Structures are given as structure tokens and as C-alpha cells.
Amino acid sequence: MPITVDIDVMLARRKMSVGELADRVGITPANLAVLKNGRARAVRFATLAALCEVLECQPGDLLRWEAEPVTGG
């Protein structure tokens, strides 16, 4: 998928654990792990806003687009 999730980068910068972030955002650690590992199919704006509030960052600090490599054929 061309969207990369950088929650782990922000967690490291803030010296915060996944469990603490999940608690402060109000989601389960399992759901946060799905999002953090790029396996989520969608994210609610309310969840994204809560992540940004707790981590004191912008959505672009958590999500970025990367072009998929073009395969020849």
C-alpha cells in the first residue's frame, strides 16, 4: 500500500509506549497496533485527530504517501 504510517516514529520522539498512547487516545492497544503496522483499511478522522492531539503533531507527521514501484512487463 502506498500509504506509510509513522506512528512508531512519533512514539519514539515522544518517548511514549503503545499502551500509553492507546489509553490516552481511547482505543485498544490491538487496534492501535493494526493502525501502527499499516494493516488498517481505514482510520476515522476523530481517531486521527486524537492521535495528533496526544502526540502534538500534524496528520502528515503520522501518514505519508509513497509511490509504489513500477514493475516492467
XYZ file of C-alpha atoms in Angstrom:
73
model
C 0.000 0.000 0.000
C 1.394 3.419 -0.875
C 0.409 4.986 2.492
C 3.065 4.604 5.193
C 2.154 5.044 8.859
C 4.829 6.645 11.048
C 3.171 6.373 14.462
C 6.174 4.437 15.783
C 8.452 7.355 14.833
C 6.289 9.805 16.773
C 6.083 7.406 19.723
C 9.872 7.250 19.869
C 10.179 11.036 19.642
C 7.667 11.465 22.473
C 9.169 8.579 24.497
C 5.698 7.074 24.807
C 4.586 3.429 24.763
C 1.898 1.978 22.521
C -0.155 1.174 25.619
C 0.048 4.733 26.931
C -0.907 6.190 23.541
C -3.838 3.801 23.167
C -5.029 4.694 26.653
C -4.793 8.433 26.062
C -6.446 8.234 22.625
C -9.205 5.909 23.832
C -8.646 2.918 21.544
C -7.476 -0.594 22.283
C -3.770 -1.419 22.007
C -4.722 -4.078 19.434
C -6.481 -1.521 17.212
C -3.578 0.883 17.585
C -1.175 -1.913 16.578
C -3.243 -2.586 13.433
C -3.032 1.093 12.530
C 0.635 1.439 13.512
C 1.664 -1.585 11.440
C -0.117 -0.336 8.324
C -2.728 -3.096 8.305
C -5.725 -0.778 8.839
C -8.073 -0.336 5.894
C -9.387 2.997 7.235
C -8.948 5.460 10.057
C -11.631 7.738 11.460
C -10.866 11.431 11.458
C -11.786 11.525 15.156
C -9.104 8.904 15.850
C -6.560 10.735 13.685
C -7.375 13.997 15.472
C -6.974 12.339 18.882
C -3.618 10.843 17.837
C -2.439 14.271 16.669
C -3.626 15.922 19.882
C -1.895 13.412 22.156
C 1.300 13.293 20.078
C 1.240 17.065 19.439
C 1.733 16.656 15.714
C 0.048 17.098 12.351
C -1.629 14.281 10.327
C 1.254 14.490 7.850
C 3.635 13.527 10.655
C 1.754 10.229 11.018
C 0.801 9.392 7.424
C 2.739 9.774 4.203
C 2.279 8.665 0.630
C 4.974 6.724 -1.185
C 4.711 5.811 -4.837
C 4.591 2.090 -5.492
C 7.459 0.800 -7.593
C 6.602 0.407 -11.254
C 7.086 -3.169 -12.415
C 8.058 -3.839 -16.000
C 6.033 -6.125 -18.115
